[in-house]
Amino acid sequence: MEQLLSNIRIQINENLYIKDPESSNLGSQIVTQGIELIKEIGFEQFTFKKLAKRIQSTESSIYRYFENKHKFLLYITSLYWSYMEYRLVIATNSIQDCTQKLMKAIEIVTGTPENLSLSLAINQLALREIVIEEFTKAYHNKAVDDENKKGFFQVYKRLVFRLVEMIQHVNKDYLYPRSLASSVIDGALHQHYLAMHFQNITDCDSEEKTCQFFKNIVSNQLNLATNEFN
Amino acid sequence: MEQLLSNIRIQINENLYIKDPESSNLGSQIVTQGIELIKEIGFEQFTFKKLAKRIQSTESSIYRYFENKHKFLLYITSLYWSYMEYRLVIATNSIQDCTQKLMKAIEIVTGTPENLSLSLAINQLALREIVIEEFTKAYHNKAVDDENKKGFFQVYKRLVFRLVEMIQHVNKDYLYPRSLASSVIDGALHQHYLAMHFQNITDCDSEEKTCQFFKNIVSNQLNLATNEFN
DNA sequence: ACAAATTTAATAGTATTACTATCAAAAAAA
DNA sequence: TTTTTTTGATAGTAATACTATTAAATTTGT
């Protein structure tokens, strides 16, 4: 799997950057160090000026790669969801049994990524933390509809669609396959966030429990398509 | 219920404001018009300067009530969760059967509030929209732990606790009562947001479906405490 | 009704943010 | 080695997120 991925180029929506950051050393510095910096100080406190100082470059140079920090966040979170999608496909592709396939998918989607060797030397764990802490801000804004039209959330949605398909494959009569899929992906992020900051409103104090919680919900939902409270 | 609530004063954490906005006309203008303005232009674009202009007052006057716009957001979302808690208690208190009580609670928590007559003439629907669009930003920040210690999220957590108790009352052996409760409350907001901006990754195109989706999950989870994928 | 206290308005000012513009130096490509 | 592209250095602007000061208006106590 490592070899496989190290040769893979992740395609990110072209409108998220001005100049492809993978095309130069400065560009990849911006991405890798930008991730580290956001993880350290949070997206709110993050500025291109601070990043420029850290990589010993200038604000104006960074602006030649990214229009603003919002698009930078969209760029790096798209990277994350791309890696996630890739991992999902690799891990589930060979599984025949559709239920097992779905369960594997939930493991991938709710779990911590291994730090894979990729084209860019990105700190995957830092990136994951950023997604947990900040991704929600990337799509909660007044321009969502416009940005959505431009395909800025394509990768994320494609991941949800993959889960939806797996769910439908297990039980084609289930009434809420899309809500269930989006709930698992967003819910996992939320439970991880709670585990870090609001321990008393979650039971997910370990990776395994988080995974179990969602596997439990999904399998229950799909085995029992109807319930007594309709 | 309307009479009941019109006499009720909602207590909000004192550190969220400098001067109690309910203590003066200007204060309530700040709150009611602030809610309208945030709904219209979004929290990102919202500034005290713009609000001052709208209520024909000044920036400095608003700063005498709230330290900054982040605390203002925490204040109004606390108001929302307080109303929600109040509605929950009123609606479920008299129900004897614990399963029915829980189902009623889910209806309240996932549904749209009626526009109740309260001490402050707040646009409840606008406030709900704000919570759906912006609440996640209120607790996704680098100061969460500190703010959590100061009790800024007390009301929200208390609401979750109430749901947790109801869940445990229905099935005391269920392994994830807290994760389930927090998932319902946060998940409902998320599904509502998707319904507005990402229709293709949700099945919740109506209030009823959203409610059904979560009732379905909760009842399934509590009737079947174990599952075959352990 | 009047003085005292409190609240608000008006104005000014500061540091930081989020950019844009220009031009020269450095590096890469032809 | 010349041309093109990329980067660095510097400067500048409008807006944001505040703080401070003082005068005017309003409220309160007696």
Short mmCIF file of C-alpha atoms (C1' of nucleotides) in Angstrom, two decimals:
data_model
loop_
_atom_site.label_atom_id
_atom_site.label_comp_id
_atom_site.label_asym_id
_atom_site.label_seq_id
_atom_site.Cartn_x
_atom_site.Cartn_y
_atom_site.Cartn_z
CA MET A 1 0.00 0.00 0.00
CA GLU A 2 2.81 2.40 0.78
CA GLN A 3 4.47 1.91 -2.57
CA LEU A 4 1.17 2.25 -4.31
CA LEU A 5 0.41 5.59 -2.70
CA SER A 6 3.86 7.09 -3.05
CA ASN A 7 3.38 7.20 -6.80
CA ILE A 8 -0.11 8.56 -6.69
CA ARG A 9 -0.87 12.19 -7.36
CA ILE A 10 -3.93 13.48 -5.64
CA GLN A 11 -5.95 15.79 -7.85
CA ILE A 12 -7.40 18.79 -6.07
CA ASN A 13 -9.94 21.20 -7.54
CA GLU A 14 -7.95 23.72 -9.55
CA ASN A 15 -9.89 26.70 -8.29
CA LEU A 16 -8.70 26.10 -4.76
CA TYR A 17 -5.23 27.36 -5.59
CA ILE A 18 -3.74 29.99 -7.85
CA LYS A 19 -0.54 28.12 -8.52
CA ASP A 20 -0.20 24.40 -7.90
CA PRO A 21 1.68 24.06 -4.60
CA GLU A 22 3.01 20.68 -5.69
CA SER A 23 4.86 22.36 -8.54
CA SER A 24 7.60 23.92 -6.43
CA ASN A 25 9.54 23.62 -3.25
CA LEU A 26 8.02 26.76 -1.84
CA GLY A 27 4.57 25.42 -2.61
CA SER A 28 5.07 22.20 -0.71
CA GLN A 29 6.62 24.11 2.16
CA ILE A 30 3.51 26.23 2.32
CA VAL A 31 1.33 23.15 2.50
CA THR A 32 3.38 21.03 4.90
CA GLN A 33 4.31 23.87 7.24
CA GLY A 34 0.89 25.45 6.91
CA ILE A 35 -0.59 22.22 8.25
CA GLU A 36 1.82 22.21 11.17
CA LEU A 37 1.11 25.83 11.97
CA ILE A 38 -2.67 25.50 11.86
CA LYS A 39 -2.44 22.46 14.08
CA GLU A 40 -0.35 24.43 16.56
CA ILE A 41 -2.22 27.71 16.75
CA GLY A 42 -5.61 26.91 15.23
CA PHE A 43 -7.18 28.22 12.05
CA GLU A 44 -8.48 31.43 13.64
CA GLN A 45 -5.01 32.55 14.69
CA PHE A 46 -3.36 31.33 11.51
CA THR A 47 -2.26 34.03 9.04
CA PHE A 48 -0.16 33.95 5.90
CA LYS A 49 2.18 36.41 7.56
CA LYS A 50 2.93 33.97 10.38
CA LEU A 51 3.35 31.12 7.93
CA ALA A 52 5.68 33.24 5.79
CA LYS A 53 7.82 33.95 8.83
CA ARG A 54 7.96 30.25 9.72
CA ILE A 55 9.10 29.18 6.27
CA GLN A 56 11.30 32.26 5.87
CA SER A 57 9.41 33.54 2.89
CA THR A 58 7.03 36.45 2.45
CA GLU A 59 3.32 37.03 2.65
CA SER A 60 3.17 38.05 -1.00
CA SER A 61 4.84 34.81 -2.09
CA ILE A 62 2.19 32.76 -0.32
CA TYR A 63 -0.54 34.83 -1.89
CA ARG A 64 0.80 33.74 -5.24
CA TYR A 65 -0.24 30.18 -4.33
CA PHE A 66 -3.45 30.68 -2.42
CA GLU A 67 -6.05 33.41 -2.69
CA ASN A 68 -6.78 33.42 1.03
CA LYS A 69 -6.62 31.25 4.10
CA HIS A 70 -10.14 29.94 3.64
CA LYS A 71 -9.18 28.40 0.30
CA PHE A 72 -6.03 27.08 1.88
CA LEU A 73 -8.16 25.28 4.46
CA LEU A 74 -10.37 23.89 1.70
CA TYR A 75 -7.25 22.74 -0.12
CA ILE A 76 -5.71 20.86 2.78
CA THR A 77 -8.99 19.33 3.92
CA SER A 78 -9.58 18.18 0.33
CA LEU A 79 -6.19 16.52 0.53
CA TYR A 80 -7.31 14.77 3.68
CA TRP A 81 -10.54 13.50 2.16
CA SER A 82 -8.67 12.36 -0.92
CA TYR A 83 -6.27 10.29 1.13
CA MET A 84 -9.25 8.94 3.03
CA GLU A 85 -11.03 7.97 -0.14
CA TYR A 86 -7.91 6.31 -1.44
CA ARG A 87 -7.45 4.34 1.73
CA LEU A 88 -11.09 3.36 1.68
CA VAL A 89 -10.89 2.01 -1.84
CA ILE A 90 -7.67 0.10 -1.21
CA ALA A 91 -8.96 -1.41 2.00
CA THR A 92 -12.39 -2.46 0.80
CA ASN A 93 -11.89 -3.23 -2.86
CA SER A 94 -10.99 -6.86 -2.46
CA ILE A 95 -13.70 -7.69 0.08
CA GLN A 96 -16.51 -9.68 -1.51
CA ASP A 97 -19.11 -9.82 1.23
CA CYS A 98 -20.95 -6.52 1.17
CA THR A 99 -21.60 -6.40 4.89
CA GLN A 100 -17.97 -7.03 5.70
CA LYS A 101 -17.01 -4.45 3.12
CA LEU A 102 -19.21 -1.86 4.78
CA MET A 103 -17.85 -2.66 8.22
CA LYS A 104 -14.32 -2.26 6.92
CA ALA A 105 -15.30 1.06 5.41
CA ILE A 106 -16.57 2.26 8.78
CA GLU A 107 -13.29 1.23 10.36
CA ILE A 108 -11.39 3.31 7.84
CA VAL A 109 -13.64 6.32 8.07
CA THR A 110 -13.77 6.44 11.87
CA GLY A 111 -10.15 5.49 12.47
CA THR A 112 -6.78 7.21 12.59
CA PRO A 113 -4.82 7.06 9.34
CA GLU A 114 -1.42 5.43 9.31
CA ASN A 115 1.23 7.95 8.37
CA LEU A 116 1.66 6.94 4.78
CA SER A 117 4.56 7.97 2.60
CA LEU A 118 3.17 10.27 0.00
CA SER A 119 4.41 12.60 -2.69
CA LEU A 120 4.22 15.44 -0.19
CA ALA A 121 5.74 14.89 3.24
CA ILE A 122 2.54 15.76 5.03
CA ASN A 123 1.99 15.09 8.70
CA GLN A 124 -1.13 13.00 8.33
CA LEU A 125 -1.97 13.01 12.01
CA ALA A 126 -1.73 16.77 12.22
CA LEU A 127 -3.93 17.00 9.15
CA ARG A 128 -6.47 14.72 10.72
CA GLU A 129 -6.53 16.87 13.85
CA ILE A 130 -7.14 19.89 11.68
CA VAL A 131 -10.03 18.16 9.97
CA ILE A 132 -11.54 17.23 13.33
CA GLU A 133 -11.13 20.73 14.71
CA GLU A 134 -11.68 22.91 11.67
CA PHE A 135 -13.40 21.14 8.79
CA THR A 136 -16.82 22.17 9.97
CA LYS A 137 -15.78 25.81 9.51
CA ALA A 138 -14.81 25.13 5.92
CA TYR A 139 -18.39 24.43 4.90
CA HIS A 140 -20.29 26.55 7.40
CA ASN A 141 -20.16 29.88 5.64
CA LYS A 142 -22.42 32.17 3.64
CA ALA A 143 -20.76 31.20 0.36
CA VAL A 144 -21.32 27.42 0.70
CA ASP A 145 -23.81 27.12 -2.11
CA ASP A 146 -21.55 28.96 -4.47
CA GLU A 147 -18.46 27.03 -3.42
CA ASN A 148 -20.37 23.80 -3.60
CA LYS A 149 -21.32 24.60 -7.20
CA LYS A 150 -17.66 25.17 -7.96
CA GLY A 151 -16.92 21.67 -6.72
CA PHE A 152 -14.94 22.62 -3.62
CA PHE A 153 -16.56 19.80 -1.64
CA GLN A 154 -16.52 17.20 -4.37
CA VAL A 155 -13.99 14.91 -2.72
CA TYR A 156 -15.83 14.94 0.57
CA LYS A 157 -19.15 14.22 -1.09
CA ARG A 158 -17.66 11.44 -3.19
CA LEU A 159 -16.53 9.75 -0.02
CA VAL A 160 -20.05 9.98 1.38
CA PHE A 161 -21.44 8.58 -1.87
CA ARG A 162 -19.14 5.59 -1.62
CA LEU A 163 -20.48 4.84 1.82
CA VAL A 164 -24.04 5.35 0.60
CA GLU A 165 -23.51 2.78 -2.12
CA MET A 166 -22.15 0.25 0.31
CA ILE A 167 -25.09 0.83 2.62
CA GLN A 168 -27.56 0.36 -0.21
CA HIS A 169 -25.78 -2.77 -1.27
CA VAL A 170 -26.29 -4.27 2.15
CA ASN A 171 -29.90 -3.22 2.39
CA LYS A 172 -31.50 -1.59 -0.63
CA ASP A 173 -34.75 -0.97 1.24
CA TYR A 174 -33.25 1.11 3.99
CA LEU A 175 -34.92 4.51 3.98
CA TYR A 176 -32.04 6.77 5.00
CA PRO A 177 -28.84 5.59 3.32
CA ARG A 178 -27.53 9.09 2.64
CA SER A 179 -28.31 10.45 6.08
CA LEU A 180 -26.74 7.40 7.63
CA ALA A 181 -23.57 7.75 5.58
CA SER A 182 -23.17 11.45 6.25
CA SER A 183 -23.94 10.88 9.92
CA VAL A 184 -21.18 8.31 10.24
CA ILE A 185 -18.56 10.51 8.63
CA ASP A 186 -19.51 13.73 10.35
CA GLY A 187 -20.47 11.95 13.56
CA ALA A 188 -17.07 10.31 13.80
CA LEU A 189 -15.35 13.68 13.61
CA HIS A 190 -17.75 15.02 16.21
CA GLN A 191 -17.20 12.14 18.63
CA HIS A 192 -13.44 12.52 18.27
CA TYR A 193 -13.77 16.21 19.05
CA LEU A 194 -15.88 15.45 22.11
CA ALA A 195 -13.34 12.87 23.24
CA MET A 196 -10.73 15.61 23.24
CA HIS A 197 -12.71 18.43 24.80
CA PHE A 198 -16.06 17.25 26.19
CA GLN A 199 -15.37 13.81 27.62
CA ASN A 200 -18.55 13.75 29.64
CA ILE A 201 -20.90 13.79 26.70
CA THR A 202 -19.28 10.93 24.82
CA ASP A 203 -18.49 7.28 25.47
CA CYS A 204 -15.88 7.18 22.75
CA ASP A 205 -12.72 7.31 24.82
CA SER A 206 -10.83 5.12 22.37
CA GLU A 207 -10.60 4.55 18.63
CA GLU A 208 -12.18 1.13 19.07
CA LYS A 209 -15.21 2.43 20.90
CA THR A 210 -15.82 5.14 18.33
CA CYS A 211 -15.63 2.55 15.61
CA GLN A 212 -17.85 0.14 17.55
CA PHE A 213 -20.42 2.80 18.24
CA PHE A 214 -20.88 3.52 14.55
CA LYS A 215 -20.67 -0.10 13.42
CA ASN A 216 -23.32 -0.84 15.97
CA ILE A 217 -25.61 1.88 14.68
CA VAL A 218 -25.14 0.98 11.05
CA SER A 219 -25.60 -2.75 11.45
CA ASN A 220 -28.67 -2.25 13.62
CA GLN A 221 -30.13 0.16 11.13
CA LEU A 222 -29.64 -2.13 8.20
CA ASN A 223 -30.82 -5.33 9.78
CA LEU A 224 -34.03 -3.80 11.01
CA ALA A 225 -35.43 -1.66 8.27
CA THR A 226 -38.67 -0.86 10.10
CA ASN A 227 -39.29 -0.03 13.71
CA GLU A 228 -42.21 0.21 16.06
CA PHE A 229 -42.31 3.99 16.42
CA ASN A 230 -43.56 5.03 13.03
CA MET B 1 -47.08 26.88 27.75
CA GLU B 2 -46.95 30.37 26.29
CA GLN B 3 -48.07 31.98 29.53
CA LEU B 4 -45.66 29.85 31.47
CA LEU B 5 -42.70 30.91 29.42
CA SER B 6 -43.51 34.59 29.19
CA ASN B 7 -42.81 34.89 32.90
CA ILE B 8 -39.67 32.87 32.83
CA ARG B 9 -36.26 34.46 32.94
CA ILE B 10 -33.54 32.49 31.30
CA GLN B 11 -30.30 32.59 33.25
CA ILE B 12 -27.22 32.85 31.10
CA ASN B 13 -23.65 32.46 32.37
CA GLU B 14 -22.67 35.86 33.73
CA ASN B 15 -19.25 35.83 32.15
CA LEU B 16 -20.74 35.82 28.68
CA TYR B 17 -21.73 39.46 28.98
CA ILE B 18 -20.32 42.56 30.63
CA LYS B 19 -23.66 44.14 31.32
CA ASP B 20 -26.89 42.15 31.33
CA PRO B 21 -28.55 42.91 27.99
CA GLU B 22 -31.95 42.19 29.50
CA SER B 23 -31.47 45.12 31.87
CA SER B 24 -32.05 47.85 29.30
CA ASN B 25 -33.72 48.70 26.06
CA LEU B 26 -30.41 49.06 24.27
CA GLY B 27 -29.37 45.66 25.57
CA SER B 28 -32.39 43.88 24.21
CA GLN B 29 -32.06 45.72 20.93
CA ILE B 30 -28.51 44.43 20.68
CA VAL B 31 -29.70 40.88 21.21
CA THR B 32 -32.81 40.89 19.05
CA GLN B 33 -31.32 42.88 16.19
CA GLY B 34 -27.98 41.10 16.53
CA ILE B 35 -29.79 37.82 15.89
CA GLU B 36 -31.50 39.24 12.82
CA LEU B 37 -28.26 40.63 11.48
CA ILE B 38 -26.26 37.45 11.97
CA LYS B 39 -29.01 35.50 10.28
CA GLU B 40 -28.91 37.89 7.33
CA ILE B 41 -25.19 38.27 6.73
CA GLY B 42 -23.68 35.33 8.66
CA PHE B 43 -21.42 35.39 11.69
CA GLU B 44 -18.24 35.95 9.68
CA GLN B 45 -19.50 39.19 8.17
CA PHE B 46 -21.16 40.35 11.37
CA THR B 47 -19.47 43.20 13.23
CA PHE B 48 -20.50 45.35 16.16
CA LYS B 49 -20.09 48.35 13.91
CA LYS B 50 -22.73 47.07 11.50
CA LEU B 51 -25.03 46.17 14.37
CA ALA B 52 -24.56 49.63 15.88
CA LYS B 53 -25.54 51.23 12.62
CA ARG B 54 -28.64 49.04 12.35
CA ILE B 55 -29.88 49.92 15.84
CA GLN B 56 -28.71 53.52 15.50
CA SER B 57 -26.29 53.28 18.35
CA THR B 58 -22.51 53.11 18.46
CA GLU B 59 -19.85 50.46 18.51
CA SER B 60 -18.62 51.55 21.91
CA SER B 61 -22.08 51.22 23.40
CA ILE B 62 -22.31 47.61 22.26
CA TYR B 63 -18.87 46.89 23.67
CA ARG B 64 -20.25 47.88 27.04
CA TYR B 65 -22.57 44.87 26.87
CA PHE B 66 -20.41 42.27 25.16
CA GLU B 67 -16.66 41.79 25.19
CA ASN B 68 -16.54 40.59 21.58
CA LYS B 69 -18.62 38.93 18.93
CA HIS B 70 -17.53 35.45 19.90
CA LYS B 71 -19.05 35.89 23.36
CA PHE B 72 -22.11 37.38 21.76
CA LEU B 73 -22.50 34.20 19.73
CA LEU B 74 -22.06 32.10 22.85
CA TYR B 75 -24.67 34.23 24.57
CA ILE B 76 -27.36 33.89 21.92
CA THR B 77 -26.71 30.20 21.35
CA SER B 78 -26.96 29.65 25.10
CA LEU B 79 -30.32 31.38 24.91
CA TYR B 80 -31.32 28.93 22.21
CA TRP B 81 -30.28 25.87 24.19
CA SER B 82 -32.03 27.24 27.25
CA TYR B 83 -35.29 27.59 25.38
CA MET B 84 -34.75 24.13 23.98
CA GLU B 85 -34.20 22.69 27.44
CA TYR B 86 -37.26 24.44 28.73
CA ARG B 87 -39.39 23.11 25.90
CA LEU B 88 -38.01 19.65 26.44
CA VAL B 89 -38.89 19.63 30.10
CA ILE B 90 -42.39 21.00 29.54
CA ALA B 91 -43.11 18.54 26.75
CA THR B 92 -41.79 15.41 28.40
CA ASN B 93 -42.39 15.99 32.08
CA SER B 94 -45.86 14.54 32.23
CA ILE B 95 -45.14 11.46 30.12
CA GLN B 96 -44.93 8.34 32.28
CA ASP B 97 -43.71 5.73 29.82
CA CYS B 98 -39.96 6.16 29.49
CA THR B 99 -39.81 5.08 25.85
CA GLN B 100 -42.54 7.49 24.85
CA LYS B 101 -40.84 10.19 26.86
CA LEU B 102 -37.60 9.64 24.98
CA MET B 103 -39.34 9.68 21.62
CA LYS B 104 -41.02 12.94 22.54
CA ALA B 105 -37.65 14.34 23.54
CA ILE B 106 -36.22 13.45 20.14
CA GLU B 107 -39.14 15.20 18.47
CA ILE B 108 -38.40 18.34 20.43
CA VAL B 109 -34.66 18.24 19.90
CA THR B 110 -34.82 17.57 16.17
CA GLY B 111 -37.81 19.79 15.41
CA THR B 112 -38.43 23.46 14.72
CA PRO B 113 -39.44 25.49 17.75
CA GLU B 114 -42.78 27.26 17.79
CA ASN B 115 -42.26 30.99 18.05
CA LEU B 116 -43.02 31.37 21.73
CA SER B 117 -43.72 34.64 23.44
CA LEU B 118 -40.85 35.33 25.73
CA SER B 119 -39.50 38.14 27.85
CA LEU B 120 -37.33 39.20 24.93
CA ALA B 121 -38.96 39.51 21.51
CA ILE B 122 -36.52 37.13 19.88
CA ASN B 123 -37.03 35.68 16.44
CA GLN B 124 -36.83 32.05 17.44
CA LEU B 125 -36.64 30.77 13.90
CA ALA B 126 -33.80 33.10 13.01
CA LEU B 127 -32.04 32.01 16.18
CA ARG B 128 -32.48 28.38 15.23
CA GLU B 129 -31.01 29.04 11.82
CA ILE B 130 -28.04 30.68 13.47
CA VAL B 131 -27.55 27.66 15.71
CA ILE B 132 -27.68 25.34 12.69
CA GLU B 133 -25.24 27.44 10.70
CA GLU B 134 -22.92 28.81 13.36
CA PHE B 135 -23.06 26.89 16.65
CA THR B 136 -20.30 24.55 15.60
CA LYS B 137 -17.98 27.54 15.33
CA ALA B 138 -18.78 28.53 18.88
CA TYR B 139 -17.13 25.46 20.31
CA HIS B 140 -14.52 24.71 17.67
CA ASN B 141 -11.78 27.05 18.80
CA LYS B 142 -8.45 26.90 20.57
CA ALA B 143 -9.94 28.26 23.80
CA VAL B 144 -12.63 25.56 24.19
CA ASP B 145 -11.13 23.90 27.20
CA ASP B 146 -10.82 27.16 29.02
CA GLU B 147 -14.28 28.32 28.04
CA ASN B 148 -15.70 24.95 28.94
CA LYS B 149 -14.21 25.28 32.42
CA LYS B 150 -15.86 28.67 32.75
CA GLY B 151 -19.19 27.02 32.06
CA PHE B 152 -19.89 28.61 28.69
CA PHE B 153 -21.35 25.36 27.36
CA GLN B 154 -23.21 24.34 30.50
CA VAL B 155 -26.68 24.76 29.05
CA TYR B 156 -25.84 22.74 25.98
CA LYS B 157 -24.28 19.96 28.01
CA ARG B 158 -27.22 19.92 30.41
CA LEU B 159 -29.50 19.30 27.48
CA VAL B 160 -27.35 16.38 26.38
CA PHE B 161 -27.36 15.02 29.94
CA ARG B 162 -31.14 15.08 30.00
CA LEU B 163 -31.23 12.99 26.87
CA VAL B 164 -28.60 10.65 28.29
CA GLU B 165 -30.74 10.05 31.36
CA MET B 166 -33.78 9.27 29.28
CA ILE B 167 -31.77 6.85 27.17
CA GLN B 168 -30.42 5.10 30.23
CA HIS B 169 -33.89 4.90 31.67
CA VAL B 170 -35.07 3.04 28.59
CA ASN B 171 -32.10 0.72 28.49
CA LYS B 172 -29.61 0.89 31.32
CA ASP B 173 -27.34 -1.66 29.65
CA TYR B 174 -26.80 0.28 26.46
CA LEU B 175 -23.09 0.89 26.04
CA TYR B 176 -23.08 4.34 24.40
CA PRO B 177 -25.79 6.49 25.98
CA ARG B 178 -23.72 9.67 25.94
CA SER B 179 -22.46 9.25 22.40
CA LEU B 180 -25.97 8.48 21.26
CA ALA B 181 -27.41 11.55 22.95
CA SER B 182 -24.75 13.90 21.64
CA SER B 183 -25.07 12.34 18.19
CA VAL B 184 -28.77 13.00 18.07
CA ILE B 185 -28.44 16.64 19.06
CA ASP B 186 -25.46 17.45 16.90
CA GLY B 187 -26.58 15.12 14.13
CA ALA B 188 -29.94 16.84 13.88
CA LEU B 189 -28.24 20.18 13.34
CA HIS B 190 -25.98 18.60 10.77
CA GLN B 191 -28.81 16.97 8.84
CA HIS B 192 -30.71 20.25 8.82
CA TYR B 193 -27.65 21.99 7.45
CA LEU B 194 -27.26 19.35 4.75
CA ALA B 195 -30.92 19.68 3.87
CA MET B 196 -30.30 23.35 3.18
CA HIS B 197 -26.99 23.13 1.33
CA PHE B 198 -26.07 19.54 0.45
CA GLN B 199 -29.34 17.86 -0.42
CA ASN B 200 -27.66 14.95 -2.13
CA ILE B 201 -25.99 13.60 0.95
CA THR B 202 -29.07 13.55 3.15
CA ASP B 203 -32.51 11.96 3.07
CA CYS B 204 -33.91 14.45 5.54
CA ASP B 205 -35.87 16.69 3.20
CA SER B 206 -38.52 17.36 5.81
CA GLU B 207 -38.79 17.84 9.56
CA GLU B 208 -40.62 14.54 9.84
CA LYS B 209 -37.94 12.55 8.09
CA THR B 210 -35.19 14.07 10.19
CA CYS B 211 -37.14 13.19 13.30
CA GLN B 212 -37.92 9.69 12.01
CA PHE B 213 -34.31 9.06 11.10
CA PHE B 214 -33.14 9.74 14.63
CA LYS B 215 -36.07 8.02 16.34
CA ASN B 216 -35.29 5.03 14.19
CA ILE B 217 -31.64 4.99 15.19
CA VAL B 218 -32.32 5.47 18.88
CA SER B 219 -35.06 2.86 19.14
CA ASN B 220 -33.01 0.35 17.19
CA GLN B 221 -30.00 0.99 19.35
CA LEU B 222 -31.89 0.56 22.59
CA ASN B 223 -33.85 -2.53 21.65
CA LEU B 224 -30.77 -4.37 20.49
CA ALA B 225 -28.00 -3.73 22.95
CA THR B 226 -25.61 -6.14 21.28
CA ASN B 227 -24.93 -6.83 17.64
CA GLU B 228 -23.26 -9.43 15.53
CA PHE B 229 -20.21 -7.43 14.52
CA ASN B 230 -18.34 -7.32 17.78
"C1'" DA C 1 -38.46 68.82 41.12
"C1'" DC C 2 -33.56 68.64 41.34
"C1'" DA C 3 -29.04 66.95 42.13
"C1'" DA C 4 -26.38 62.87 41.63
"C1'" DA C 5 -25.38 58.85 39.39
"C1'" DT C 6 -25.53 56.12 35.53
"C1'" DT C 7 -25.89 55.24 30.72
"C1'" DT C 8 -25.22 56.41 26.04
"C1'" DA C 9 -23.33 58.97 21.97
"C1'" DA C 10 -19.69 61.00 19.53
"C1'" DT C 11 -15.26 61.03 18.33
"C1'" DA C 12 -10.63 59.65 17.99
"C1'" DG C 13 -7.10 56.48 17.95
"C1'" DT C 14 -4.31 51.82 17.71
"C1'" DA C 15 -2.74 47.26 16.34
"C1'" DT C 16 -3.69 43.64 13.44
"C1'" DT C 17 -5.60 41.44 9.45
"C1'" DA C 18 -6.24 40.59 4.78
"C1'" DC C 19 -5.07 41.76 1.21
"C1'" DT C 20 -2.81 44.48 -3.65
"C1'" DA C 21 0.97 46.56 -6.22
"C1'" DT C 22 5.59 47.30 -7.72
"C1'" DC C 23 10.13 46.26 -8.74
"C1'" DA C 24 14.48 44.10 -8.25
"C1'" DA C 25 17.00 39.82 -7.36
"C1'" DA C 26 17.44 35.01 -7.86
"C1'" DA C 27 16.63 30.73 -10.00
"C1'" DA C 28 15.19 27.82 -13.73
"C1'" DA C 29 14.44 26.90 -18.55
"C1'" DA C 30 15.40 27.58 -23.40
"C1'" DT D 1 23.70 32.87 -21.90
"C1'" DT D 2 19.65 35.02 -22.60
"C1'" DT D 3 14.89 34.86 -21.52
"C1'" DT D 4 11.30 33.63 -18.64
"C1'" DT D 5 9.55 32.54 -14.38
"C1'" DT D 6 9.62 32.67 -9.56
"C1'" DT D 7 10.61 34.79 -5.31
"C1'" DG D 8 11.83 38.56 -1.96
"C1'" DA D 9 11.56 43.15 -0.24
"C1'" DT D 10 9.01 46.89 0.56
"C1'" DA D 11 5.10 49.80 0.67
"C1'" DG D 12 0.48 50.72 0.95
"C1'" DT D 13 -4.86 50.32 1.79
"C1'" DA D 14 -9.31 49.28 3.74
"C1'" DA D 15 -11.48 46.89 7.23
"C1'" DT D 16 -11.65 44.74 11.73
"C1'" DA D 17 -11.49 44.51 16.55
"C1'" DC D 18 -10.93 46.78 19.75
"C1'" DT D 19 -9.72 51.01 23.86
"C1'" DA D 20 -10.07 55.67 25.67
"C1'" DT D 21 -12.10 60.11 26.55
"C1'" DT D 22 -15.50 63.39 27.15
"C1'" DA D 23 -19.92 65.40 26.69
"C1'" DA D 24 -24.84 64.76 26.44
"C1'" DA D 25 -28.86 62.42 27.77
"C1'" DT D 26 -31.41 59.68 30.78
"C1'" DT D 27 -32.57 57.58 35.06
"C1'" DT D 28 -32.73 57.42 39.97
"C1'" DG D 29 -33.00 58.89 44.75
"C1'" DT D 30 -34.71 62.10 47.85
#
